[in-house]
PDB file of C-alpha atoms in Angstrom:
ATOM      1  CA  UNK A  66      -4.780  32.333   9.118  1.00 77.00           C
ATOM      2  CA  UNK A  67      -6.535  28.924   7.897  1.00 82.00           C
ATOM      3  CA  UNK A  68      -4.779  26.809   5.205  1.00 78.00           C
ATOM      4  CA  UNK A  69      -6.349  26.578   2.206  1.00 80.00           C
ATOM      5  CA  UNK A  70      -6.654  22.777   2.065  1.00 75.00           C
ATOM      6  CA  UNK A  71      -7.684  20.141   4.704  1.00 75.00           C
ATOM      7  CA  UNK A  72      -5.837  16.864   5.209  1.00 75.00           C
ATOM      8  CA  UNK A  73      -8.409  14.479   6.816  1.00 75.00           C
ATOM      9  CA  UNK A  74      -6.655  11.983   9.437  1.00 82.00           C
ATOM     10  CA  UNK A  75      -6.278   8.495   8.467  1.00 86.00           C
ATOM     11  CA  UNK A  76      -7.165   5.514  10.281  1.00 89.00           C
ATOM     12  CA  UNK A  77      -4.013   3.465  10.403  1.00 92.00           C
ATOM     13  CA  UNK A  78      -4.161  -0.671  11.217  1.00 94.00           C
ATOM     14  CA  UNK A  79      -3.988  -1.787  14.251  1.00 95.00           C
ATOM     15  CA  UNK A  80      -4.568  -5.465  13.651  1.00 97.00           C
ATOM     16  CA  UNK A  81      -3.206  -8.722  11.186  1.00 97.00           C
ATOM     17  CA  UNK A  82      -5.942 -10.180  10.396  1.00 97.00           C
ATOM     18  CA  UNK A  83      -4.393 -12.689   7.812  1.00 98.00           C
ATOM     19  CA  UNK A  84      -0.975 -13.111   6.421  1.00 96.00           C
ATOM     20  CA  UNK A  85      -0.949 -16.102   3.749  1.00 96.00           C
ATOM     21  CA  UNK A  86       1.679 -16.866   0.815  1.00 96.00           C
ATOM     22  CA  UNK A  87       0.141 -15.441  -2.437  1.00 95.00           C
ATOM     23  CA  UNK A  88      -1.727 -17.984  -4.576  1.00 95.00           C
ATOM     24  CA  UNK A  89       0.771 -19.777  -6.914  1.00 96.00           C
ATOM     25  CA  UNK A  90       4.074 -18.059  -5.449  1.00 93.00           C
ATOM     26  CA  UNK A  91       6.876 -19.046  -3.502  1.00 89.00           C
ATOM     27  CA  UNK A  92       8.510 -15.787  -2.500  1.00 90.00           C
ATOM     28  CA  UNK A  93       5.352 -13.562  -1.747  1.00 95.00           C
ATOM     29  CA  UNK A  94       3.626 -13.016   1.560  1.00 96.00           C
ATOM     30  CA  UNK A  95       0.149 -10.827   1.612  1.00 97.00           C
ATOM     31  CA  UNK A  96      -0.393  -9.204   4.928  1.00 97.00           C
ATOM     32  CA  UNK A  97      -4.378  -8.566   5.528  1.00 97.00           C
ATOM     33  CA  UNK A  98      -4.801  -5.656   8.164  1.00 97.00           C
ATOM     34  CA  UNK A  99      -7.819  -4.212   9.315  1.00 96.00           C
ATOM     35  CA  UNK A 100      -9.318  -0.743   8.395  1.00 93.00           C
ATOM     36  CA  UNK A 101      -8.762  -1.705   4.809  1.00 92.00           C
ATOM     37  CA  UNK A 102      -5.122  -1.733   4.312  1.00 96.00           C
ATOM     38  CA  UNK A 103      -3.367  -4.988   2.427  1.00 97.00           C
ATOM     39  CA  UNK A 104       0.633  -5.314   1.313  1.00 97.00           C
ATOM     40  CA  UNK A 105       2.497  -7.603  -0.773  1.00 97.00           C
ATOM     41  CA  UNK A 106       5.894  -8.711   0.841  1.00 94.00           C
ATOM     42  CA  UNK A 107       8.300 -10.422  -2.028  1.00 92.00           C
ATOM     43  CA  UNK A 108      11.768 -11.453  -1.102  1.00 88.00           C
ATOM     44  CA  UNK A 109      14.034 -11.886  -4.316  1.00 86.00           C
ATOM     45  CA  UNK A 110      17.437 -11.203  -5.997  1.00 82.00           C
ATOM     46  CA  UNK A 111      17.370  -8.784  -9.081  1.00 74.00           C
ATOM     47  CA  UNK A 112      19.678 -11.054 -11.034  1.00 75.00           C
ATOM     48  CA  UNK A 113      18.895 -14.455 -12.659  1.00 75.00           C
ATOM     49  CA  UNK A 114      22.626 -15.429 -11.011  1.00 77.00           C
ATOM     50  CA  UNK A 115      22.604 -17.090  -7.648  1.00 76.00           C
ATOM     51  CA  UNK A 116      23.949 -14.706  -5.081  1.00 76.00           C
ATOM     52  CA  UNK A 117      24.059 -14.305  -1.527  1.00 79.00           C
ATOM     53  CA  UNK A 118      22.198 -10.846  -1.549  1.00 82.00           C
ATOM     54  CA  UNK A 119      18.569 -10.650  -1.502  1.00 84.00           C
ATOM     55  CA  UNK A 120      15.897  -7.853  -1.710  1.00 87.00           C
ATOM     56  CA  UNK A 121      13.064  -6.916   0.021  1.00 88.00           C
ATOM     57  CA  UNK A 122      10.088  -5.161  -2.019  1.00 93.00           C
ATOM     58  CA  UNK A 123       6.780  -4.150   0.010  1.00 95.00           C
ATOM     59  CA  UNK A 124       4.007  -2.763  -2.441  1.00 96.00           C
ATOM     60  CA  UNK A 125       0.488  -1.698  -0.992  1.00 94.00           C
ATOM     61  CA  UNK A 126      -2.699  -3.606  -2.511  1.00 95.00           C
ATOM     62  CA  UNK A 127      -5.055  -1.761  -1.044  1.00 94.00           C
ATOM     63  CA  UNK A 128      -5.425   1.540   1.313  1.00 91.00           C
ATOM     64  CA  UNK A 129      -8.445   3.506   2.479  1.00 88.00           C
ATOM     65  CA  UNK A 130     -10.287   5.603   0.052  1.00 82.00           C
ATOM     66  CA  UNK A 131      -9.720   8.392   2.969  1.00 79.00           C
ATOM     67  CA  UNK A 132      -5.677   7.892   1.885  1.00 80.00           C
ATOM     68  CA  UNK A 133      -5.986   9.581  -1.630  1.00 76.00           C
ATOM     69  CA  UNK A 134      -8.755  12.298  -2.290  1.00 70.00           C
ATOM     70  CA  UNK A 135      -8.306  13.668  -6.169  1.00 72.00           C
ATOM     71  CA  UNK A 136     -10.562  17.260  -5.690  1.00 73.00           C
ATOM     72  CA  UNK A 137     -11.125  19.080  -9.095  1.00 77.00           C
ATOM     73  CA  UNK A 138     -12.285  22.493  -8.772  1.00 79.00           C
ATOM     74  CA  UNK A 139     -13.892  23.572 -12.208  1.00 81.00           C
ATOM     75  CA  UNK A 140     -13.747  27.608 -12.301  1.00 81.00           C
ATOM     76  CA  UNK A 141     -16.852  28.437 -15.081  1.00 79.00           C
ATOM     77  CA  UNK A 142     -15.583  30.338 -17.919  1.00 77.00           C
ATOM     78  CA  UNK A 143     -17.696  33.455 -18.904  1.00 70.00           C
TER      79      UNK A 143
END
């Protein structure tokens, strides 16, 4: 039996090709990769306190269009 859907293979970095500090920040690191991936790297605390704990967010800027594929099938009313 064939599935229904088909989940195309992504291509996945395999380089750095930049990492800089974000333009007017102190605490965030972009990472440039090739095959059209980018993430943000921001070390911080969640409290306006100073503590000894610290957090670690990574958010992705940008991803392959092959990554997310929205499909709409339309069935025709009649």
């Amino acid at each position: 039996k064939t599935s229904a859907i088909s989940v195309p293979i992504v291509e996945l970095p395999s380089r750095i090709v930049a990492l800089e500090f974000k333009p007017n920040s102190e605490n965030t690191v972009e990472m440039y990769l090739d095959n059209g991936w980018q993430l943000s790297f921001r070390i911080h605390n969640a409290s306006t306190k100073v503590e000894s704990s610290l957090k670690f967010d990574i958010q992705i800027i940008s991803m392959p269009v092959s990554v997310l594929n929205i499909e709409c099938k339309w069935r025709r009313m009649t």
